[in-house]
């Protein structure tokens, strides 16, 4: 595991080791056990998109591991004045031990990895959101006790969450059904790769996707960068692409609901369903901290320290 650019970079064994390490680090934190495994290491955090969970979880996580997080706004870097990603990668690799970047274009993340000489972590792009899905999988393990054989369903815009969830679910041994309206379905390249997988279903019908699902996911209808389309998207999605009690009635009786946040309540998810599942949704948000610490340890070549 050299970088985390997308979940397909991982083998199943690597995925499971990351999850195991995340659980172990969470237990240690709750027990008050210090974990200064990255003492003397520095993580550069490049942000082209605004952030709450990504910024705070990586910054706090790096501090808890004994290292130093360095916030780098694109507006404060020469990248904001036209310096190339290639040159930025070569310069920062001489100062830092790893880079996390939250940006728009997946190509920027790939270029950082190609021209840099340190681990690169995709904190989010328009195409993928690997760290979020790792936190989701960790949370599902906590609640369900397993990933293997579960049915996941995603309802809504086929965005970076849907793209990464397809990969993560299948890698973990779960099945995945995605319900999105035509024109708003997941990335074509991902569909081409997985459309014939026996454990993947793409549909325009949320009820078909959610039927007997163990875990139901959703996300905002208009992601960051799509705000100009928000009203158009509401008209497309609001008729049937909301996770509410009517939809969950066809899911498993012990269905678990996940939302990567921020939530637009009474749009992609009804307020009552959100509040009923809020405990596990915010546990999922907390697990961003623990799983990202696991990613940092493994990418920087530090032993897993799993008890």
Coordinates of C-alpha atoms in Angstrom, one line a residue:
X1 CA 0.0 0.0 0.0
X2 CA 1.9 3.0 -1.3
X3 CA -0.9 5.6 -1.6
X4 CA -4.7 5.8 -1.1
X5 CA -6.0 7.4 -4.2
X6 CA -9.1 5.1 -4.6
X7 CA -10.4 2.0 -2.9
X8 CA -9.5 -0.2 -5.9
X9 CA -5.8 0.5 -4.9
X10 CA -6.4 -1.9 -2.0
X11 CA -6.5 -5.6 -1.8
X12 CA -9.2 -7.2 0.4
X13 CA -6.5 -8.1 2.9
X14 CA -5.3 -4.5 3.0
X15 CA -8.8 -3.3 3.5
X16 CA -9.4 -5.6 6.4
X17 CA -6.1 -4.7 8.1
X18 CA -7.0 -1.0 7.9
X19 CA -10.3 -1.7 9.5
X20 CA -8.8 -3.8 12.2
X21 CA -6.2 -1.1 12.9
X22 CA -9.0 1.5 13.0
X23 CA -10.9 -0.5 15.6
X24 CA -7.7 -0.9 17.7
X25 CA -6.9 2.8 17.6
X26 CA -10.4 3.7 18.7
X27 CA -10.2 1.3 21.6
X28 CA -6.9 2.8 22.7
X29 CA -8.2 6.3 22.5
X30 CA -11.3 5.5 24.6
X31 CA -9.0 3.8 27.1
X32 CA -6.8 6.8 27.4
X33 CA -3.8 5.0 25.8
X34 CA -1.5 7.3 24.0
X35 CA -0.4 6.3 20.4
X36 CA 2.5 8.6 19.4
X37 CA 3.5 6.3 16.5
X38 CA 4.2 9.1 14.1
X39 CA 6.3 11.3 16.3
X40 CA 8.5 13.5 14.2
X41 CA 6.3 13.0 11.1
X42 CA 4.5 15.8 9.2
X43 CA 1.3 15.6 7.2
X44 CA 0.6 18.3 4.6
X45 CA -3.1 18.8 4.1
X46 CA -4.0 20.5 0.8
X47 CA -7.6 21.9 0.6
X48 CA -9.2 23.2 -2.5
X49 CA -12.6 22.3 -1.2
X50 CA -14.1 23.5 2.2
X51 CA -14.3 20.8 4.9
X52 CA -15.5 20.0 8.4
X53 CA -14.9 16.3 9.0
X54 CA -11.9 15.8 6.7
X55 CA -10.0 18.8 8.1
X56 CA -10.7 18.2 11.7
X57 CA -10.3 14.4 11.6
X58 CA -7.0 14.4 9.8
X59 CA -5.6 17.3 11.9
X60 CA -6.7 15.8 15.3
X61 CA -5.7 12.3 14.2
X62 CA -2.2 13.4 13.2
X63 CA -1.8 15.1 16.6
X64 CA -3.0 12.1 18.4
X65 CA -0.4 10.0 16.6
X66 CA 2.3 12.4 17.8
X67 CA 2.9 14.0 14.4
X68 CA 2.3 17.5 13.0
X69 CA -0.5 18.4 10.6
X70 CA 0.1 21.3 8.3
X71 CA -2.9 23.0 6.7
X72 CA -2.3 24.2 3.2
X73 CA -5.0 26.2 1.5
X74 CA -4.6 26.2 -2.3
X75 CA -5.0 30.0 -2.1
X76 CA -1.9 30.1 0.1
X77 CA 0.2 27.9 -2.1
X78 CA 1.9 28.8 -5.4
X79 CA -0.6 26.4 -6.9
X80 CA -3.1 29.2 -6.6
X81 CA -0.8 31.3 -8.8
X82 CA -0.2 28.7 -11.5
X83 CA 2.6 26.5 -10.2
X84 CA 2.0 23.0 -11.6
X85 CA 0.9 20.0 -9.6
X86 CA 4.0 18.2 -10.8
X87 CA 6.4 20.8 -9.3
X88 CA 4.3 21.2 -6.2
X89 CA 4.6 17.4 -5.6
X90 CA 8.3 17.4 -6.1
X91 CA 8.8 20.4 -3.7
X92 CA 6.5 19.2 -0.9
X93 CA 8.0 15.7 -1.0
X94 CA 11.2 17.2 0.3
X95 CA 9.5 18.8 3.3
X96 CA 6.7 16.4 4.3
X97 CA 6.2 12.7 5.1
X98 CA 2.8 12.4 3.5
X99 CA 0.1 14.6 1.8
X100 CA -3.7 14.5 2.1
X101 CA -5.5 16.4 -0.6
X102 CA -9.2 17.4 -0.8
X103 CA -9.9 18.7 -4.3
X104 CA -12.1 18.6 -7.4
X105 CA -10.1 16.6 -10.0
X106 CA -9.0 13.0 -9.4
X107 CA -6.3 13.7 -12.0
X108 CA -4.7 16.2 -9.5
X109 CA -4.4 13.4 -6.9
X110 CA -3.0 11.0 -9.4
X111 CA -0.4 13.5 -10.6
X112 CA 0.7 14.2 -7.0
X113 CA 1.3 10.5 -6.6
X114 CA 3.1 10.2 -9.9
X115 CA 5.5 13.1 -9.3
X116 CA 5.9 13.0 -5.6
X117 CA 8.0 10.6 -3.6
X118 CA 5.8 10.4 -0.4
X119 CA 2.4 8.8 0.3
X120 CA -0.6 10.6 -1.1
X121 CA -4.1 10.3 0.4
X122 CA -7.3 11.2 -1.4
X123 CA -9.3 13.2 1.1
X124 CA -12.1 13.6 -1.5
X125 CA -12.4 14.4 -5.2
X126 CA -15.4 14.7 -7.4
X127 CA -14.9 11.1 -8.5
X128 CA -14.0 9.3 -5.3
X129 CA -14.3 9.5 -1.5
X130 CA -12.3 6.5 -0.2
X131 CA -11.8 7.7 3.4
X132 CA -15.5 8.1 3.9
X133 CA -16.3 4.6 2.7
X134 CA -13.6 3.2 5.0
X135 CA -15.3 4.9 7.9
X136 CA -18.7 3.5 6.7
X137 CA -17.3 0.0 6.6
X138 CA -15.8 0.3 10.0
X139 CA -19.1 1.5 11.5
X140 CA -21.0 -1.3 9.8
X141 CA -18.6 -3.8 11.3
X142 CA -19.3 -2.3 14.8
X143 CA -23.1 -2.5 14.3
X144 CA -23.5 -5.7 12.3
X145 CA -20.4 -7.6 13.3
X146 CA -19.5 -8.4 9.7
X147 CA -19.4 -7.1 6.2
X148 CA -19.4 -10.4 4.3
X149 CA -22.7 -11.2 2.8
X150 CA -24.6 -8.0 3.7
X151 CA -26.7 -6.1 1.2
X152 CA -25.9 -2.4 0.8
X153 CA -28.2 0.0 -1.0
X154 CA -27.4 3.6 -2.1
X155 CA -30.2 6.0 -3.0
X156 CA -29.7 9.3 -4.7
X157 CA -27.1 11.1 -6.8
X158 CA -24.5 8.8 -8.3
X159 CA -21.7 10.9 -7.0
X160 CA -18.2 10.2 -5.4
X161 CA -19.9 8.4 -2.5
X162 CA -21.8 6.1 -4.8
X163 CA -18.7 5.5 -7.0
X164 CA -16.5 4.6 -4.0
X165 CA -19.3 2.6 -2.2
X166 CA -19.6 0.3 -5.2
X167 CA -15.9 -0.5 -5.1
X168 CA -15.8 -0.7 -1.3
X169 CA -18.8 -2.9 -0.9
X170 CA -17.7 -5.5 -3.4
X171 CA -14.2 -5.5 -2.1
X172 CA -15.5 -6.2 1.4
X173 CA -17.7 -9.1 0.2
X174 CA -21.0 -7.3 0.4
X175 CA -23.5 -6.8 -2.4
X176 CA -24.5 -3.3 -3.5
X177 CA -27.6 -1.9 -5.2
X178 CA -27.6 1.7 -6.4
X179 CA -30.8 3.6 -7.3
X180 CA -30.2 6.9 -9.2
X181 CA -32.3 8.6 -11.9
X182 CA -31.1 8.5 -15.5
X183 CA -28.5 11.2 -16.1
X184 CA -27.3 11.1 -12.5
X185 CA -26.0 7.6 -12.2
X186 CA -22.4 6.6 -11.1
X187 CA -19.3 7.2 -13.2
X188 CA -19.4 5.4 -16.5
X189 CA -16.0 3.9 -16.1
X190 CA -17.0 2.4 -12.8
X191 CA -20.2 1.0 -14.2
X192 CA -18.3 -0.5 -17.2
X193 CA -16.1 -2.3 -14.7
X194 CA -18.7 -3.6 -12.3
X195 CA -22.0 -3.7 -14.2
X196 CA -21.8 -7.4 -14.8
X197 CA -20.7 -8.3 -11.3
X198 CA -23.2 -10.7 -9.8
X199 CA -23.4 -8.7 -6.5
X200 CA -24.0 -5.3 -8.1
X201 CA -27.4 -3.9 -9.2
X202 CA -28.0 -0.5 -10.9
X203 CA -31.6 0.6 -11.0
X204 CA -33.8 3.8 -11.2
X205 CA -36.2 2.3 -8.7
X206 CA -35.2 3.0 -5.0
X207 CA -37.6 0.3 -3.8
X208 CA -35.9 -2.3 -5.9
X209 CA -32.5 -1.2 -4.6
X210 CA -33.6 -1.1 -0.9
X211 CA -35.5 -4.4 -0.9
X212 CA -34.1 -6.5 2.0
X213 CA -31.1 -4.2 2.4
X214 CA -29.1 -4.4 5.6
X215 CA -27.6 -1.0 5.2
X216 CA -29.0 2.0 3.3
X217 CA -26.8 5.0 2.3
X218 CA -27.7 8.4 0.9
X219 CA -26.0 11.7 0.3
X220 CA -27.0 15.2 -0.7
X221 CA -28.6 15.6 -4.2
X222 CA -26.2 18.5 -5.1
X223 CA -22.6 17.9 -4.0
X224 CA -20.0 20.6 -3.6
X225 CA -19.5 22.1 -7.0
X226 CA -23.1 21.3 -8.2
X227 CA -24.8 24.1 -6.2
X228 CA -25.8 25.9 -9.5
X229 CA -27.9 22.8 -10.4
X230 CA -29.5 22.5 -6.9
X231 CA -33.0 23.5 -8.0
X232 CA -33.0 21.4 -11.1
X233 CA -31.8 18.4 -9.1
X234 CA -34.5 18.9 -6.5
X235 CA -37.1 18.5 -9.3
X236 CA -35.5 15.3 -10.5
X237 CA -34.9 13.7 -7.1
X238 CA -37.6 14.8 -4.8
X239 CA -40.4 12.6 -6.1
X240 CA -38.9 9.2 -5.0
X241 CA -35.2 9.5 -4.1
X242 CA -35.7 10.2 -0.4
X243 CA -34.8 7.8 2.3
X244 CA -37.9 7.8 4.5
X245 CA -40.1 5.4 6.4
X246 CA -42.0 4.3 3.3
X247 CA -38.8 3.3 1.5
X248 CA -37.3 1.6 4.6
X249 CA -40.4 -0.5 5.0
X250 CA -39.0 -2.8 2.2
X251 CA -35.6 -3.0 3.8
X252 CA -34.5 -5.6 6.4
X253 CA -36.3 -5.0 9.8
X254 CA -32.9 -4.3 11.4
X255 CA -31.8 -1.9 8.6
X256 CA -29.0 0.5 9.4
X257 CA -28.9 4.0 7.8
X258 CA -25.7 5.8 6.9
X259 CA -25.2 9.4 5.7
X260 CA -21.8 10.9 5.1
X261 CA -22.9 14.4 6.1
X262 CA -23.7 17.2 5.8
X263 CA -27.4 16.3 5.6
X264 CA -30.1 18.3 3.9
X265 CA -33.0 17.0 6.0
X266 CA -36.3 16.5 4.3
X267 CA -34.5 16.4 0.9
X268 CA -32.4 13.2 0.5
X269 CA -33.4 11.9 4.0
X270 CA -36.5 12.7 6.0
X271 CA -35.9 14.4 9.4
X272 CA -37.5 11.6 11.4
X273 CA -35.5 8.9 9.8
X274 CA -32.3 10.9 10.2
X275 CA -33.0 11.5 13.9
X276 CA -33.9 7.8 14.5
X277 CA -30.5 6.8 13.0
X278 CA -28.5 9.8 14.3
X279 CA -26.5 7.8 16.8
X280 CA -25.0 5.5 14.2
X281 CA -24.7 8.3 11.7
X282 CA -22.5 10.4 14.1
X283 CA -20.6 7.3 15.1
X284 CA -19.8 6.9 11.4
X285 CA -18.6 10.6 11.4
X286 CA -16.4 9.9 14.5
X287 CA -14.9 6.9 12.7
X288 CA -13.4 9.1 10.1
X289 CA -10.9 10.0 12.8
X290 CA -9.9 6.4 13.7
X291 CA -9.8 5.0 10.2
X292 CA -7.7 7.9 8.8
X293 CA -5.2 7.4 11.6
X294 CA -5.0 3.7 10.4
X295 CA -4.4 4.9 6.9
X296 CA -1.7 7.3 8.0
X297 CA 0.1 4.5 10.0
X298 CA 0.1 2.1 7.2
X299 CA 1.1 4.5 4.5
X300 CA 4.0 5.8 6.6
X301 CA 5.3 2.3 7.1
X302 CA 4.6 2.2 10.9
X303 CA 3.5 -1.3 12.2
X304 CA -0.2 -1.6 12.8
X305 CA 0.1 -1.8 16.6
X306 CA -3.0 -4.0 16.7
X307 CA -3.3 -5.7 20.1

